[in-house]
Short mmCIF file of C-alpha atoms in Angstrom, two decimals:
data_model
loop_
_atom_site.label_atom_id
_atom_site.label_comp_id
_atom_site.label_asym_id
_atom_site.label_seq_id
_atom_site.Cartn_x
_atom_site.Cartn_y
_atom_site.Cartn_z
CA MET A 1 0.07 0.20 -0.12
CA ARG A 2 3.01 2.30 0.87
CA THR A 3 4.43 1.72 -2.45
CA PHE A 4 1.21 2.40 -4.43
CA LEU A 5 0.61 5.74 -2.27
CA ALA A 6 4.11 6.87 -2.96
CA ILE A 7 3.95 6.34 -6.71
CA ALA A 8 0.59 7.93 -6.93
CA VAL A 9 1.68 10.96 -4.83
CA CYS A 10 4.77 11.23 -7.18
CA LYS A 11 2.92 11.05 -10.38
CA LEU A 12 0.45 13.87 -9.02
CA GLY A 13 3.18 15.80 -7.78
CA ARG A 14 5.12 15.40 -11.11
CA PHE A 15 1.87 16.54 -13.18
CA VAL A 16 1.24 19.52 -11.09
CA GLY A 17 4.86 20.58 -11.28
CA LYS A 18 5.06 20.36 -15.19
CA LEU A 19 2.22 22.89 -15.12
CA ILE A 20 3.95 25.35 -13.05
CA GLY A 21 7.54 24.56 -14.69
CA LYS A 22 8.94 23.06 -11.69
CA GLY A 23 8.63 19.42 -9.88
CA SER A 24 11.81 17.57 -11.01
CA SER A 25 12.69 16.64 -7.36
CA MET A 26 9.99 17.59 -5.06
CA PRO A 27 7.68 14.89 -5.98
CA GLY A 28 10.43 12.23 -5.31
CA LYS A 29 11.12 13.86 -1.98
CA PHE A 30 7.56 13.39 -0.87
CA ALA A 31 7.36 9.83 -2.14
CA LEU A 32 10.53 9.06 -0.42
CA LYS A 33 9.08 10.26 3.00
CA ILE A 34 5.95 7.96 2.10
CA CYS A 35 8.24 5.02 1.69
CA PRO A 36 11.96 5.46 2.21
CA ASP A 37 12.78 2.15 0.27
CA VAL A 38 10.39 2.77 -2.65
CA LEU A 39 13.16 2.44 -5.13
CA ARG A 40 13.77 -1.13 -3.78
CA ARG A 41 10.08 -2.08 -4.49
CA VAL A 42 9.47 -1.09 -8.14
CA ALA A 43 10.52 -3.28 -11.00
CA LEU A 44 13.27 -1.77 -13.04
CA PRO A 45 14.41 -2.34 -16.75
CA GLU A 46 17.18 -4.96 -17.51
CA HIS A 47 19.54 -2.33 -18.26
CA ILE A 48 20.30 0.35 -15.82
CA ILE A 49 23.18 2.83 -17.00
CA ALA A 50 24.48 5.51 -14.34
CA VAL A 51 26.91 8.21 -15.35
CA THR A 52 28.82 10.29 -12.89
CA GLY A 53 32.11 12.51 -12.47
CA SER A 54 33.22 16.01 -12.12
CA ASN A 55 32.53 16.95 -15.73
CA GLY A 56 30.69 15.65 -18.71
CA LYS A 57 27.65 13.83 -16.93
CA THR A 58 25.02 15.74 -18.85
CA SER A 59 26.36 15.68 -22.07
CA THR A 60 27.34 11.93 -22.02
CA VAL A 61 23.83 10.92 -20.78
CA GLU A 62 22.24 13.04 -23.44
CA MET A 63 24.27 11.25 -26.17
CA ILE A 64 23.66 7.91 -24.58
CA ALA A 65 20.00 8.51 -24.68
CA ALA A 66 19.99 9.48 -28.58
CA ILE A 67 22.06 6.70 -29.31
CA LEU A 68 19.96 3.93 -27.67
CA ARG A 69 16.76 5.55 -28.98
CA ALA A 70 18.10 5.18 -32.54
CA ASP A 71 18.84 1.65 -31.93
CA GLY A 72 15.00 1.37 -31.03
CA LYS A 73 15.14 1.16 -27.37
CA THR A 74 12.83 3.08 -25.01
CA VAL A 75 14.90 5.11 -22.70
CA VAL A 76 14.01 7.02 -19.67
CA TYR A 77 16.54 9.50 -18.02
CA ASN A 78 16.57 12.56 -16.06
CA GLU A 79 16.50 15.09 -18.90
CA GLU A 80 16.02 17.98 -16.37
CA GLY A 81 19.31 17.07 -14.80
CA SER A 82 18.08 16.62 -11.27
CA ASN A 83 20.56 14.03 -10.27
CA GLN A 84 20.52 13.49 -6.42
CA ILE A 85 18.33 10.87 -5.03
CA GLU A 86 14.97 12.82 -4.68
CA GLY A 87 15.33 13.48 -8.66
CA VAL A 88 16.00 9.99 -9.38
CA ALA A 89 12.94 8.98 -7.21
CA THR A 90 10.97 11.55 -9.24
CA LEU A 91 12.35 10.04 -12.64
CA VAL A 92 11.52 6.41 -11.79
CA LEU A 93 8.06 6.64 -10.19
CA ALA A 94 6.90 9.07 -12.73
CA HIS A 95 7.51 6.61 -15.22
CA ALA A 96 6.36 3.53 -13.33
CA THR A 97 2.97 1.98 -13.46
CA LEU A 98 0.81 2.02 -10.44
CA GLY A 99 1.61 -1.56 -9.84
CA GLY A 100 5.18 -0.53 -9.76
CA LYS A 101 6.79 -1.49 -12.98
CA VAL A 102 8.88 1.07 -14.99
CA LYS A 103 7.93 1.16 -18.55
CA ALA A 104 11.36 1.35 -20.42
CA ASP A 105 13.90 -0.87 -21.93
CA VAL A 106 16.73 1.17 -20.21
CA LEU A 107 16.87 3.28 -17.05
CA LEU A 108 19.72 5.95 -17.60
CA ILE A 109 20.72 7.98 -14.41
CA GLU A 110 22.82 10.96 -14.42
CA SER A 111 24.15 10.80 -10.72
CA ASP A 112 25.66 13.63 -8.72
CA GLU A 113 29.00 12.12 -7.73
CA ARG A 114 28.77 13.01 -3.91
CA TYR A 115 25.39 11.59 -3.47
CA ALA A 116 25.73 8.34 -5.72
CA ALA A 117 25.89 5.98 -2.66
CA ARG A 118 22.57 7.30 -1.31
CA THR A 119 20.86 6.88 -4.87
CA PHE A 120 22.12 3.37 -5.29
CA GLN A 121 21.65 2.03 -2.03
CA PHE A 122 18.07 0.30 -3.03
CA PHE A 123 19.18 -0.86 -6.44
CA HIS A 124 22.45 -0.83 -8.49
CA PRO A 125 23.29 0.04 -12.05
CA THR A 126 24.24 -2.80 -14.49
CA GLU A 127 26.76 -0.32 -16.34
CA PHE A 128 28.41 2.64 -14.59
CA VAL A 129 30.19 5.15 -16.48
CA ILE A 130 32.63 7.27 -14.37
CA THR A 131 33.65 10.10 -16.82
CA ASN A 132 36.60 11.66 -14.64
CA LEU A 133 37.39 13.17 -11.04
CA TYR A 134 38.73 16.95 -11.12
CA ARG A 135 38.86 19.81 -8.73
CA ASP A 136 35.27 20.87 -8.70
CA GLN A 137 33.10 22.93 -6.31
CA LEU A 138 35.70 23.23 -3.54
CA THR A 139 33.13 24.88 -1.32
CA ARG A 140 30.88 21.55 -1.67
CA ASN A 141 33.22 18.75 -2.73
CA GLY A 142 36.69 19.75 -1.16
CA HIS A 143 39.35 17.60 -2.87
CA PRO A 144 38.89 15.15 -5.70
CA GLU A 145 40.08 12.18 -3.37
CA TRP A 146 37.37 12.90 -1.05
CA VAL A 147 34.78 12.72 -3.85
CA TYR A 148 36.41 9.48 -5.02
CA ASP A 149 35.75 8.03 -1.27
CA SER A 150 32.27 9.09 -1.72
CA ILE A 151 31.61 7.41 -5.06
CA LEU A 152 33.23 4.10 -3.68
CA PRO A 153 30.37 2.75 -1.75
CA ALA A 154 27.94 2.99 -4.50
CA LEU A 155 29.84 0.51 -6.91
CA HIS A 156 28.04 -2.88 -6.53
CA PRO A 157 30.46 -5.87 -7.26
CA GLY A 158 27.92 -7.09 -10.11
CA THR A 159 28.09 -3.69 -11.84
CA GLU A 160 30.46 -3.43 -14.93
CA LEU A 161 32.44 -0.06 -14.65
CA ILE A 162 32.94 1.96 -17.70
CA LEU A 163 36.11 4.20 -16.61
CA ASN A 164 38.31 6.86 -18.37
CA ALA A 165 41.78 4.99 -18.72
CA ASP A 166 43.46 8.41 -18.94
CA ASP A 167 42.67 9.76 -15.79
CA PRO A 168 44.91 8.69 -13.04
CA LEU A 169 42.51 9.14 -10.03
CA SER A 170 39.24 7.75 -11.33
CA SER A 171 41.01 4.79 -12.95
CA CYS A 172 41.40 3.56 -9.27
CA PHE A 173 37.98 2.39 -9.09
CA ALA A 174 39.00 -0.72 -10.98
CA ARG A 175 41.19 -1.83 -8.31
CA GLY A 176 40.10 -5.27 -7.01
CA ARG A 177 37.40 -5.48 -9.85
CA GLU A 178 37.09 -7.82 -12.85
CA ARG A 179 34.22 -6.32 -14.65
CA VAL A 180 35.79 -3.22 -15.95
CA LYS A 181 35.95 -1.58 -19.53
CA TRP A 182 38.12 1.20 -20.32
CA PHE A 183 37.87 4.14 -22.83
CA GLY A 184 40.62 6.70 -23.69
CA LEU A 185 42.65 8.50 -26.46
CA ASP A 186 45.88 7.47 -28.04
CA PRO A 187 48.61 10.10 -28.45
CA CYS A 188 47.43 12.50 -31.16
CA SER A 189 48.05 15.99 -32.77
CA VAL A 190 46.89 17.73 -29.53
CA SER A 191 48.74 15.82 -26.98
CA THR A 192 51.70 17.23 -25.17
CA ASP A 193 54.76 15.85 -23.52
CA ALA A 194 54.01 17.23 -20.02
CA PRO A 195 50.83 18.06 -17.93
CA THR A 196 49.35 21.68 -18.82
CA GLY A 197 47.45 24.07 -16.81
CA ALA A 198 47.79 26.54 -13.78
CA TYR A 199 48.25 23.33 -11.46
CA HIS A 200 49.21 19.70 -11.48
CA ASP A 201 46.91 17.41 -9.71
CA GLY A 202 48.44 14.38 -11.32
CA ALA A 203 51.85 15.12 -10.22
CA TYR A 204 51.80 12.19 -7.49
CA CYS A 205 50.17 8.75 -7.66
CA PRO A 206 46.83 8.48 -5.89
CA VAL A 207 47.33 5.09 -4.87
CA CYS A 208 50.98 5.38 -3.25
CA HIS A 209 51.76 9.18 -3.68
CA ALA A 210 55.10 8.70 -5.40
CA PRO A 211 55.99 10.91 -8.40
CA MET A 212 54.00 10.40 -11.33
CA GLU A 213 55.55 10.16 -14.75
CA TYR A 214 53.68 10.91 -18.14
CA ASP A 215 54.56 9.60 -21.67
CA TYR A 216 52.03 11.98 -23.21
CA VAL A 217 49.17 14.38 -22.05
CA HIS A 218 45.85 15.32 -23.80
CA TYR A 219 44.97 18.17 -21.46
CA ASN A 220 45.88 19.24 -17.73
CA HIS A 221 47.01 15.96 -16.14
CA ILE A 222 44.70 13.61 -18.54
CA GLY A 223 46.84 11.21 -20.63
CA ALA A 224 49.55 8.12 -20.19
CA TYR A 225 50.61 8.30 -16.64
CA ARG A 226 52.59 5.71 -14.89
CA CYS A 227 53.78 5.84 -11.16
CA THR A 228 57.59 5.62 -10.42
CA LYS A 229 57.17 3.12 -7.53
CA CYS A 230 53.80 0.97 -7.33
CA GLY A 231 53.13 0.66 -11.06
CA HIS A 232 49.92 2.37 -11.26
CA LYS A 233 49.50 3.20 -14.90
CA LYS A 234 47.09 3.87 -17.93
CA PRO A 235 45.56 0.36 -18.67
CA ALA A 236 45.04 -0.76 -22.17
CA THR A 237 41.86 0.62 -23.53
CA ASP A 238 38.89 -1.18 -24.88
CA TYR A 239 37.32 1.75 -26.63
CA THR A 240 39.89 3.98 -28.13
CA VAL A 241 40.26 7.36 -29.97
CA THR A 242 43.01 6.26 -32.41
CA ALA A 243 43.18 9.64 -34.46
CA VAL A 244 42.07 13.28 -34.18
CA ASP A 245 41.96 15.67 -36.82
CA LEU A 246 40.44 18.82 -35.03
CA GLU A 247 41.19 21.00 -38.13
CA ASN A 248 38.83 18.91 -40.28
CA SER A 249 36.50 18.27 -37.14
CA GLN A 250 36.92 14.38 -37.33
CA VAL A 251 37.95 11.78 -34.83
CA THR A 252 38.57 8.01 -35.45
CA LEU A 253 37.74 5.09 -32.93
CA ASP A 254 39.00 1.91 -32.85
CA GLY A 255 41.03 2.47 -36.05
CA GLY A 256 37.78 2.27 -38.40
CA VAL A 257 34.80 4.25 -36.98
CA SER A 258 34.67 7.93 -38.01
CA ILE A 259 32.89 10.56 -36.37
CA VAL A 260 32.46 14.31 -37.52
CA LEU A 261 32.50 16.78 -34.57
CA ALA A 262 30.06 19.60 -34.09
CA PHE A 263 32.09 21.05 -31.53
CA ARG A 264 35.97 20.75 -31.96
CA SER A 265 37.23 19.98 -28.30
CA ILE A 266 39.18 17.45 -26.83
CA TYR A 267 36.86 17.52 -23.90
CA ASN A 268 33.94 16.99 -26.10
CA ILE A 269 35.91 13.83 -27.64
CA TYR A 270 35.91 12.23 -24.30
CA ASN A 271 32.38 12.63 -23.59
CA ILE A 272 31.65 11.27 -27.20
CA LEU A 273 33.82 8.24 -26.48
CA ALA A 274 32.31 7.51 -22.95
CA ALA A 275 28.84 7.42 -24.65
CA TYR A 276 30.24 5.17 -27.47
CA ALA A 277 31.76 2.61 -24.82
CA ALA A 278 28.36 2.75 -22.75
CA CYS A 279 26.30 2.11 -25.83
CA ARG A 280 28.48 -0.65 -27.34
CA GLU A 281 28.54 -2.58 -24.07
CA CYS A 282 24.52 -2.44 -24.33
CA GLY A 283 24.87 -4.22 -27.55
CA VAL A 284 24.50 -1.13 -30.03
CA SER A 285 26.53 -1.52 -33.24
CA GLY A 286 29.30 0.84 -33.70
CA GLY A 287 27.70 1.85 -36.93
CA THR A 288 24.63 3.03 -35.37
CA ALA A 289 26.57 4.84 -32.41
CA ALA A 290 28.79 6.83 -35.07
CA ALA A 291 25.88 7.63 -37.17
CA VAL A 292 24.19 9.56 -34.27
CA LEU A 293 27.24 11.09 -32.70
CA SER A 294 28.39 12.48 -35.94
CA SER A 295 27.57 16.33 -35.88
CA TYR A 296 25.49 15.49 -32.95
CA LEU A 297 24.37 19.02 -31.34
CA LEU A 298 24.16 18.92 -27.59
CA LYS A 299 20.63 20.03 -26.45
CA ASN A 300 21.73 21.01 -22.97
CA GLY A 301 22.79 24.59 -24.16
CA ARG A 302 26.34 24.34 -23.29
CA MET A 303 27.37 25.87 -26.69
CA GLN A 304 25.25 28.22 -28.49
CA THR A 305 25.70 30.43 -31.44
CA PHE A 306 24.04 34.10 -31.66
CA ARG A 307 24.62 37.61 -33.07
CA LEU A 308 25.29 40.82 -31.12
CA GLY A 309 25.24 43.50 -33.77
CA ALA A 310 27.78 42.99 -36.37
CA ARG A 311 29.28 40.29 -34.48
CA HIS A 312 29.06 36.46 -34.63
CA GLY A 313 28.81 35.01 -31.28
CA THR A 314 29.50 31.76 -29.46
CA LEU A 315 28.53 31.17 -25.82
CA LEU A 316 30.73 28.39 -24.26
CA THR A 317 29.11 27.43 -21.01
CA SER A 318 31.46 26.40 -18.17
CA LYS A 319 30.60 25.02 -14.89
CA HIS A 320 31.66 27.21 -12.06
CA GLU A 321 34.21 26.20 -9.54
CA ASN A 322 35.65 23.89 -12.15
CA SER A 323 38.81 25.01 -13.56
CA ILE A 324 38.86 22.39 -16.20
CA ALA A 325 35.66 23.15 -17.54
CA TYR A 326 36.95 26.52 -18.07
CA ASP A 327 40.34 25.53 -19.33
CA THR A 328 38.91 23.44 -22.01
CA ASN A 329 36.61 26.32 -23.46
CA LEU A 330 39.71 28.76 -23.37
CA ARG A 331 41.73 26.00 -25.24
CA TYR A 332 39.03 26.04 -27.76
CA ILE A 333 39.22 29.95 -28.20
CA ALA A 334 42.92 29.67 -28.43
CA ALA A 335 42.72 27.11 -31.08
CA SER A 336 40.15 29.06 -33.24
CA GLU A 337 43.04 31.24 -34.69
CA ARG A 338 40.04 33.57 -35.75
CA ASP A 339 40.23 37.45 -34.65
CA CYS A 340 37.92 37.57 -31.77
CA THR A 341 36.97 39.43 -28.57
CA VAL A 342 36.16 37.33 -25.31
CA LEU A 343 33.67 38.33 -22.84
CA VAL A 344 34.36 36.38 -19.41
CA ILE A 345 31.33 36.81 -17.12
CA VAL A 346 31.26 35.76 -13.23
CA ASP A 347 28.19 37.14 -11.81
CA ALA A 348 27.20 34.25 -9.54
CA VAL A 349 29.35 31.38 -8.14
CA SER A 350 26.62 28.73 -7.65
CA ARG A 351 23.17 27.90 -8.57
CA LYS A 352 22.58 25.55 -5.46
CA TYR A 353 24.05 27.47 -2.66
CA PHE A 354 25.33 30.77 -1.56
CA THR A 355 29.06 31.35 -1.78
CA SER A 356 31.50 34.13 -2.67
CA GLU A 357 34.38 32.04 -2.69
CA THR A 358 36.56 32.54 -5.93
CA SER A 359 40.01 30.81 -5.40
CA TRP A 360 39.09 28.50 -8.09
CA LEU A 361 39.70 31.39 -10.49
CA TRP A 362 43.44 31.06 -9.82
CA ASP A 363 43.06 27.26 -11.15
CA ILE A 364 42.11 28.20 -14.54
CA ASP A 365 44.70 28.85 -17.19
CA PHE A 366 43.81 32.31 -18.37
CA GLY A 367 47.09 32.62 -19.96
CA GLN A 368 45.63 30.84 -22.95
CA LEU A 369 44.11 34.01 -24.09
CA ASN A 370 47.26 35.30 -24.61
CA ALA A 371 47.17 34.69 -28.18
CA PRO A 372 47.61 37.28 -31.49
CA HIS A 373 43.94 36.64 -32.76
CA VAL A 374 42.28 37.40 -29.35
CA LYS A 375 42.27 41.18 -29.87
CA ARG A 376 40.35 41.99 -26.51
CA VAL A 377 39.10 40.56 -23.37
CA VAL A 378 36.28 41.95 -21.39
CA LEU A 379 35.58 40.90 -17.70
CA ALA A 380 32.01 41.46 -16.27
CA GLY A 381 29.79 40.66 -13.71
CA GLN A 382 29.56 40.83 -9.66
CA TYR A 383 33.11 39.19 -9.53
CA CYS A 384 34.81 41.10 -12.44
CA ASN A 385 37.22 42.64 -9.89
CA ASP A 386 38.31 39.05 -8.68
CA LEU A 387 38.75 38.18 -12.31
CA ALA A 388 41.02 41.29 -13.07
CA GLU A 389 43.07 40.53 -10.12
CA ARG A 390 43.69 37.09 -11.62
CA PHE A 391 44.40 38.57 -15.21
CA SER A 392 46.92 40.70 -13.49
CA TYR A 393 48.85 37.84 -12.78
CA THR A 394 48.91 36.41 -16.65
CA ASP A 395 50.80 37.70 -19.70
CA VAL A 396 47.39 38.78 -21.16
CA GLU A 397 47.44 42.65 -21.72
CA ASN A 398 44.43 43.57 -23.85
CA TRP A 399 41.82 43.25 -20.95
CA SER A 400 39.34 45.52 -19.47
CA VAL A 401 36.56 45.57 -16.65
CA GLU A 402 33.04 46.44 -17.11
CA PRO A 403 30.99 45.20 -14.07
CA ASP A 404 27.40 45.54 -15.61
CA ILE A 405 26.60 42.82 -18.17
CA ALA A 406 24.13 44.78 -19.97
CA ALA A 407 26.57 47.88 -20.26
CA ALA A 408 29.15 45.18 -21.52
CA ALA A 409 26.76 43.73 -24.25
CA ALA A 410 25.69 47.11 -25.53
CA GLU A 411 29.34 48.24 -25.76
CA LEU A 412 30.31 45.11 -27.56
CA LYS A 413 27.09 45.54 -29.83
CA SER A 414 28.09 49.04 -30.94
CA SER A 415 31.90 48.53 -31.58
CA GLY A 416 33.52 46.03 -33.65
CA ASN A 417 32.78 43.11 -35.84
CA GLU A 418 35.24 40.61 -35.16
CA GLU A 419 33.94 37.17 -33.72
CA LEU A 420 32.83 37.15 -29.97
CA PHE A 421 33.27 34.25 -27.70
CA VAL A 422 31.28 34.44 -24.30
CA VAL A 423 32.79 32.29 -21.33
CA THR A 424 30.38 31.99 -18.39
CA CYS A 425 28.47 29.51 -16.53
CA PHE A 426 24.81 28.17 -16.30
CA SER A 427 23.99 30.59 -13.56
CA ASP A 428 24.84 33.49 -15.70
CA ARG A 429 24.43 32.44 -19.28
CA ASP A 430 20.75 33.80 -19.71
CA LYS A 431 22.10 37.11 -18.43
CA ILE A 432 23.81 37.39 -21.76
CA LEU A 433 21.50 35.37 -24.12
CA SER A 434 18.50 37.78 -23.22
CA ARG A 435 20.65 40.76 -24.92
CA VAL A 436 21.60 39.04 -28.19
CA GLU A 437 20.03 37.60 -31.27
CA LYS A 438 19.44 33.98 -32.07
CA GLU A 439 21.01 33.01 -35.24
CA ALA A 440 18.59 32.18 -38.09
#
């Protein structure tokens, strides 16, 4: 009876929530109060795929859903991004019958990395993708190794792990486990000999803390690592990017599967590879996955194009309090080699909690904007002076401060016609998008 009541209340709450444009987690919260173990009581699909990690969860989940649907499967996933247990409960119960059976072939869950253990205490995924573990939301998450310890209890012995072979920390989840599949990149045109960025979190082995050496690096500390003492190293990969041609927007997987990139970023390639690996493990052919992924435009709005006066603009959405998210977008701008102006906006630090902690700005490699084609950088938003202090420690010279976002947009609209890149976060993106024109 409690199971029936919890499902009914969740369905009603979800219906009302949709009418008012809310309700992705509150219905699940009420359902869990009525029946705390309701997620144990429902009948779930044969395949339950979970995705977690510091960066790339939403994009990876979206691509997995698109591929599986193209393969004819019915997929239920948390499209609104509510990725803690309340949101997952809403997702599951809203798609269940009143008798407690989820009507889908695949249940696909984006899971908050800190709360994965709580989400999966009543059921476990059949496949679990862990994209990476980086510095992320210092106020909330502390150190990446603390997040690692938070995820570990969520990993059931019967679950197959799909792990980033190039990440020295998240690859540690494979220790003591047999059911593991690896994805990673071979050395390619964008690789470097040593780690890049403002800091080096891969300097020491996460297993024994001895110095780490690298054969090559794709970005920051992600690449082919090997410990000088305990032997922790990049494993052989099951799903591999074997060639990268960013100039022609193309990558090759496993030596024969070609994918055309809609967004020429090494970071995006990892998301594509994670989605490809997960779907192949669910029986989808490489051809079907490649056909969906080629020129795939994400619907989550991380990258959008627009016009501002005579300027063609590109919005690159970064995750606040996450330096690698910023670094990869700045790297994209640096590699564009087209004359441009860059607008960096930091007006809010978090969507979920109040903090004015901005030390994470010092982890971002803003020096990448010291390039001949970057003609000007404008710093805007409530924390523009924090940005200015950070920029004063770079070699970038052509930057200025305009606290008011509306004034910055108006000035950029009335002057110049070179390309405009806007780098900001989810909290702030609508503050600039409301002042531009959508591209036809």
